[in-house]
Amino acid sequence: MFVSMACQKYLSGLLLLIVSASGYTWPNPKLDELERLLYDQFGFNVPGILTSVLPCNSFVVFNGIANRSNAADWIRTAYHDMATHNVNDGTGGLDASIQFELDRPENAGDGFDNTIGFLTHGINRYVSVADIFALGAATAVEQCGGPKVPFRGGRIDATAAGAPGMPEPQDSLESHIASFAKQGLNQTEMITLVACGHTFGGVQHSAFPDTVPVPAGVDDIDATFDNTPFIFDNAVAAEYIHGTTNNPLVVGHNDTTNSDKRIFKSDNNATMSLFANNADLFKSTCGGLFARMLDTVPSSVQLSEVIEPLPAKPASMLLRYTGDSTFNLTGLVRFYNMPESSSRTVKFVWADRTGKKDPSYSVELGHTPLMASHGLNDGPFTALWYSVGPITKNFTLLDEAAGISKFWFEIDEGNGSATRNEDQGGLGFALPDTIMVSATSCTDNAVSAMRLDVAVLASANPSRVYVRSEALGSISTPGGTGTTIKVIETDVQPSGNSSSNGLYDIWSVVLPFTAFTQTSNPTVELVAEVGGEELSTASFFPMQEFPHCA
């Protein structure tokens, strides 16, 4: 079949898409959490929410419907959410507005409810619903045989439905071209994105009974777009070009709803012929268009740069004031793409409160072979985790008078090579000791509350100290109910107590247990406002940290 040079040149151009990517500087709570969801996927200290995409034929609702999968639902949800975008006025896009659009015929089927109900368990004050939808789609594509989809974060959730206009199977070719053009996609990109999305899943009878009949004795079925509905490949194109397809939107008994046929042949099959004959081209082109799809957001939203894994990433670095002229530091550090080695030594090195270094400001980190994580489906990387301090106690003791301002890591492979530093390009990892939780904090089951004591550096003279937490909320509309996260700030007051040397003042607040049970992420941070700047601790689980009050 003849393939136009213009089409081939255009698709080759898509492969030259340059993605802006750079490592960010730790700490950055929003990017830290998104990076964690992207790269801490399976094994030690991982969140786990996206692992439900595997195996790729898994389906979160075990209702026996043949050929359904989480992967297909997650990708479809992301596209239908994005499809509200209007390139002319910059409105709509991937903003979680689909939560309020479930009453529209264009969003038929229970795949959206399934996706929303499951993935929203992964949101918190740093991860929006729209971001978790985008993460779900990118993970499904990548982990089920598809290309890497560069990911940016920072999507903002809509609070109402977006404009309608998602094309439906019975719509004309002209209607589809106009709808995709409104989304910012030309005709070749329309063909491509439909093919890329339809390498997964199929059409559900219960949502489209006029398109998909069911065999006798079967209540529901998913008629697949190709013969490999659970993995990414170019079968959707090859089967179409070779005349062997069972795609219900190509060879369906109701030609009115054969929208894929109209779309695929709209350029005389030029694009689909290229994809049928070149699986690598199909994969690479889909990677670029999936990224564009996920990055299509309202013009008022500024996404981050592409999030790449940090080579060394601290986690849960928490200072605890002990009241005996010391404080403890607990936490972990992940070294990305690091193989196991019994000869390696990793040291945690720090500078004191004034920035001074000293040979004594160093401790060896602990590690066991169990402290490893890797990509889903045994991905191409292994990450190793080390504890701050020996495994036997997992903390480092710091002198209260000297304090700490930043830290870094010295790595000796034990093979004669030079020791190397992981220090964020010389910046170090900032850890101000201005505010920290006090070990005098305690829980009181009798009144279902806890007293949270906070040690604040007296010389900092903060204008405000507060606890930051979150609670789940919702917005109900005729088209559906959307999940929201409410950030809660609870002020902490001076208690009048100070450390024996006067370096730290103790502030205190009583919080009911309900403050930590209104969300699936019952963590808090302590925040001090000093000179117009916010200084905060790492997130921690207060209910797990402290003993009962005496």
Short mmCIF file of C-alpha atoms in Angstrom, two decimals, residues 232-456:
data_model
loop_
_atom_site.label_atom_id
_atom_site.label_comp_id
_atom_site.label_asym_id
_atom_site.label_seq_id
_atom_site.Cartn_x
_atom_site.Cartn_y
_atom_site.Cartn_z
CA PHE A 232 0.90 -2.62 24.23
CA ASP A 233 1.82 -3.64 20.68
CA ASN A 234 0.96 -2.68 17.10
CA ALA A 235 -1.57 -5.50 16.63
CA VAL A 236 -4.41 -2.98 16.47
CA ALA A 237 -2.81 -1.57 13.31
CA ALA A 238 -1.48 -4.83 11.84
CA GLU A 239 -4.80 -6.66 12.20
CA TYR A 240 -6.65 -3.71 10.69
CA ILE A 241 -4.35 -3.44 7.65
CA HIS A 242 -4.22 -7.20 7.10
CA GLY A 243 -8.00 -7.56 7.27
CA THR A 244 -8.00 -9.87 10.30
CA THR A 245 -9.32 -7.44 12.90
CA ASN A 246 -12.26 -8.12 15.19
CA ASN A 247 -12.29 -4.52 16.41
CA PRO A 248 -16.00 -3.83 17.12
CA LEU A 249 -15.53 -0.21 15.98
CA VAL A 250 -14.18 -1.41 12.62
CA VAL A 251 -16.16 -4.55 11.73
CA GLY A 252 -19.13 -4.12 14.06
CA HIS A 253 -22.52 -5.25 12.79
CA ASN A 254 -23.79 -1.68 13.23
CA ASP A 255 -21.79 0.33 10.71
CA THR A 256 -23.06 3.58 12.22
CA THR A 257 -20.82 3.01 15.25
CA ASN A 258 -17.74 1.86 13.30
CA SER A 259 -15.88 5.05 14.22
CA ASP A 260 -12.39 3.47 14.22
CA LYS A 261 -12.91 2.38 10.60
CA ARG A 262 -13.83 5.91 9.55
CA ILE A 263 -10.92 7.42 11.47
CA PHE A 264 -8.26 4.89 10.41
CA LYS A 265 -9.07 5.11 6.69
CA SER A 266 -9.50 8.89 6.67
CA ASP A 267 -5.99 9.35 5.17
CA ASN A 268 -6.31 6.33 2.87
CA ASN A 269 -4.79 4.13 5.60
CA ALA A 270 -1.40 5.86 5.29
CA THR A 271 -0.82 6.22 9.04
CA MET A 272 -2.09 2.77 9.97
CA SER A 273 0.04 1.18 7.25
CA LEU A 274 3.15 2.76 8.72
CA PHE A 275 2.27 1.48 12.18
CA ALA A 276 1.37 -2.00 10.94
CA ASN A 277 4.79 -2.35 9.32
CA ASN A 278 6.91 -0.70 12.01
CA ALA A 279 6.25 -1.61 15.63
CA ASP A 280 9.09 0.60 16.88
CA LEU A 281 7.67 3.63 15.08
CA PHE A 282 4.25 2.94 16.59
CA LYS A 283 5.70 2.61 20.09
CA SER A 284 7.81 5.76 19.87
CA THR A 285 5.05 7.86 18.34
CA CYS A 286 2.56 6.70 20.95
CA GLY A 287 4.99 7.64 23.71
CA GLY A 288 5.09 11.22 22.46
CA LEU A 289 1.33 11.52 22.02
CA PHE A 290 0.51 9.92 25.36
CA ALA A 291 2.80 12.50 26.98
CA ARG A 292 1.03 15.31 25.14
CA MET A 293 -2.32 13.90 26.21
CA LEU A 294 -1.32 13.84 29.87
CA ASP A 295 0.22 17.31 29.62
CA THR A 296 -2.93 18.85 28.13
CA VAL A 297 -4.19 20.97 31.00
CA PRO A 298 -5.97 24.33 31.37
CA SER A 299 -3.75 27.21 30.28
CA SER A 300 -3.82 28.56 33.85
CA VAL A 301 -1.95 25.46 35.10
CA GLN A 302 1.85 25.35 35.01
CA LEU A 303 3.20 21.81 35.10
CA SER A 304 6.60 20.89 36.51
CA GLU A 305 9.53 19.83 34.39
CA VAL A 306 9.64 16.11 33.61
CA ILE A 307 10.23 14.33 36.90
CA GLU A 308 13.36 12.19 36.86
CA PRO A 309 14.49 10.00 39.76
CA LEU A 310 16.87 11.63 42.22
CA PRO A 311 20.18 9.71 42.43
CA ALA A 312 20.05 10.04 46.23
CA LYS A 313 16.74 10.78 47.89
CA PRO A 314 16.23 11.11 51.65
CA ALA A 315 12.87 10.06 53.05
CA SER A 316 11.15 10.70 56.38
CA MET A 317 14.11 12.63 57.79
CA LEU A 318 12.71 13.54 61.21
CA LEU A 319 14.47 15.30 64.07
CA ARG A 320 13.20 14.51 67.56
CA TYR A 321 14.04 16.71 70.55
CA THR A 322 14.91 14.56 73.57
CA GLY A 323 15.33 17.16 76.33
CA ASP A 324 18.72 15.81 77.43
CA SER A 325 20.89 18.15 75.32
CA THR A 326 20.58 15.90 72.28
CA PHE A 327 18.14 15.13 69.55
CA ASN A 328 17.68 12.08 67.40
CA LEU A 329 17.55 11.98 63.63
CA THR A 330 15.67 9.12 62.00
CA GLY A 331 15.08 8.47 58.35
CA LEU A 332 16.02 6.62 55.21
CA VAL A 333 17.83 7.37 51.98
CA ARG A 334 17.23 5.74 48.61
CA PHE A 335 20.04 5.39 46.09
CA TYR A 336 18.55 4.96 42.65
CA ASN A 337 19.90 2.37 40.22
CA MET A 338 22.46 1.06 42.70
CA PRO A 339 23.37 -2.66 42.73
CA GLU A 340 23.96 -4.59 45.93
CA SER A 341 27.55 -4.69 47.17
CA SER A 342 28.86 -6.18 50.41
CA SER A 343 32.02 -4.06 50.18
CA ARG A 344 30.25 -0.68 49.94
CA THR A 345 30.23 1.79 52.86
CA VAL A 346 27.87 4.74 52.93
CA LYS A 347 28.31 7.55 55.44
CA PHE A 348 25.87 10.24 56.49
CA VAL A 349 27.84 13.46 56.95
CA TRP A 350 26.51 16.78 58.19
CA ALA A 351 27.34 20.40 58.97
CA ASP A 352 26.29 22.03 62.23
CA ARG A 353 23.83 24.86 62.70
CA THR A 354 26.41 27.46 61.62
CA GLY A 355 27.54 25.45 58.57
CA LYS A 356 30.73 24.21 60.21
CA LYS A 357 32.06 20.77 59.31
CA ASP A 358 33.89 18.45 61.68
CA PRO A 359 35.35 14.93 61.32
CA SER A 360 33.06 13.79 64.14
CA TYR A 361 29.94 14.81 62.17
CA SER A 362 29.62 11.47 60.43
CA VAL A 363 27.91 8.11 60.90
CA GLU A 364 27.78 4.95 58.81
CA LEU A 365 24.38 4.06 57.39
CA GLY A 366 22.74 0.68 57.89
CA HIS A 367 21.51 -1.62 55.14
CA THR A 368 20.35 -5.18 54.54
CA PRO A 369 19.59 -6.93 51.22
CA LEU A 370 15.90 -6.75 52.10
CA MET A 371 16.03 -2.96 51.78
CA ALA A 372 15.68 -2.92 47.99
CA SER A 373 13.01 -1.76 45.57
CA HIS A 374 12.57 -1.99 41.82
CA GLY A 375 10.24 -1.20 38.98
CA LEU A 376 6.96 -2.96 38.54
CA ASN A 377 7.29 -6.23 36.65
CA ASP A 378 10.98 -6.41 37.66
CA GLY A 379 11.75 -3.15 35.91
CA PRO A 380 15.14 -2.03 34.59
CA PHE A 381 16.38 -0.48 37.83
CA THR A 382 17.10 -1.45 41.40
CA ALA A 383 17.11 1.05 44.24
CA LEU A 384 18.78 0.40 47.58
CA TRP A 385 17.66 1.93 50.86
CA TYR A 386 19.87 2.77 53.83
CA SER A 387 18.83 3.74 57.34
CA VAL A 388 20.16 6.82 59.11
CA GLY A 389 22.33 5.08 61.65
CA PRO A 390 22.88 1.40 62.38
CA ILE A 391 20.06 -1.02 61.59
CA THR A 392 19.90 -1.98 65.27
CA LYS A 393 18.63 1.45 66.33
CA ASN A 394 17.96 3.37 63.07
CA PHE A 395 18.77 6.82 64.41
CA THR A 396 21.70 9.20 64.70
CA LEU A 397 22.33 11.15 67.88
CA LEU A 398 23.05 14.85 67.38
CA ASP A 399 24.35 17.42 69.86
CA GLU A 400 21.72 20.07 70.68
CA ALA A 401 24.27 22.83 71.09
CA ALA A 402 25.87 22.20 67.67
CA GLY A 403 22.71 21.30 65.78
CA ILE A 404 22.50 20.59 62.06
CA SER A 405 21.91 22.65 58.92
CA LYS A 406 22.50 20.25 56.03
CA PHE A 407 23.84 16.79 55.22
CA TRP A 408 25.24 14.72 52.36
CA PHE A 409 26.48 11.19 51.69
CA GLU A 410 29.97 9.77 51.18
CA ILE A 411 30.04 6.49 49.25
CA ASP A 412 33.05 4.19 49.26
CA GLU A 413 32.59 1.16 47.02
CA GLY A 414 35.47 -0.63 48.75
CA ASN A 415 37.08 -1.54 45.44
CA GLY A 416 39.89 0.98 45.37
CA SER A 417 37.92 3.63 43.48
CA ALA A 418 37.69 7.16 44.84
CA THR A 419 35.02 7.99 47.41
CA ARG A 420 32.18 9.95 45.82
CA ASN A 421 29.71 12.39 47.31
CA GLU A 422 25.97 12.60 46.77
CA ASP A 423 25.29 16.22 47.72
CA GLN A 424 22.92 17.70 45.11
CA GLY A 425 25.74 19.28 43.16
CA GLY A 426 27.40 20.77 46.22
CA LEU A 427 24.25 22.20 47.77
CA GLY A 428 23.85 19.45 50.30
CA PHE A 429 20.45 18.36 51.61
CA ALA A 430 18.96 21.12 53.75
CA LEU A 431 17.73 20.10 57.20
CA PRO A 432 17.19 23.12 59.45
CA ASP A 433 16.87 22.34 63.14
CA THR A 434 14.57 25.32 63.76
CA ILE A 435 11.53 23.17 64.49
CA MET A 436 11.14 19.54 65.50
CA VAL A 437 8.82 17.25 67.36
CA SER A 438 9.52 16.75 71.06
CA ALA A 439 9.78 13.31 72.63
CA THR A 440 7.54 14.59 75.45
CA SER A 441 4.53 14.32 73.11
CA CYS A 442 2.03 11.68 74.16
CA THR A 443 -1.39 10.17 73.46
CA ASP A 444 -4.33 10.00 75.86
CA ASN A 445 -6.84 7.31 74.96
CA ALA A 446 -9.14 8.41 77.79
CA VAL A 447 -9.98 11.62 75.95
CA SER A 448 -9.18 10.35 72.41
CA ALA A 449 -6.55 13.00 71.89
CA MET A 450 -2.82 13.55 71.83
CA ARG A 451 -0.62 16.33 73.12
CA LEU A 452 1.83 17.29 70.43
CA ASP A 453 4.86 19.08 71.84
CA VAL A 454 7.06 21.04 69.45
CA ALA A 455 10.63 22.21 70.09
CA VAL A 456 11.36 25.57 68.43
#
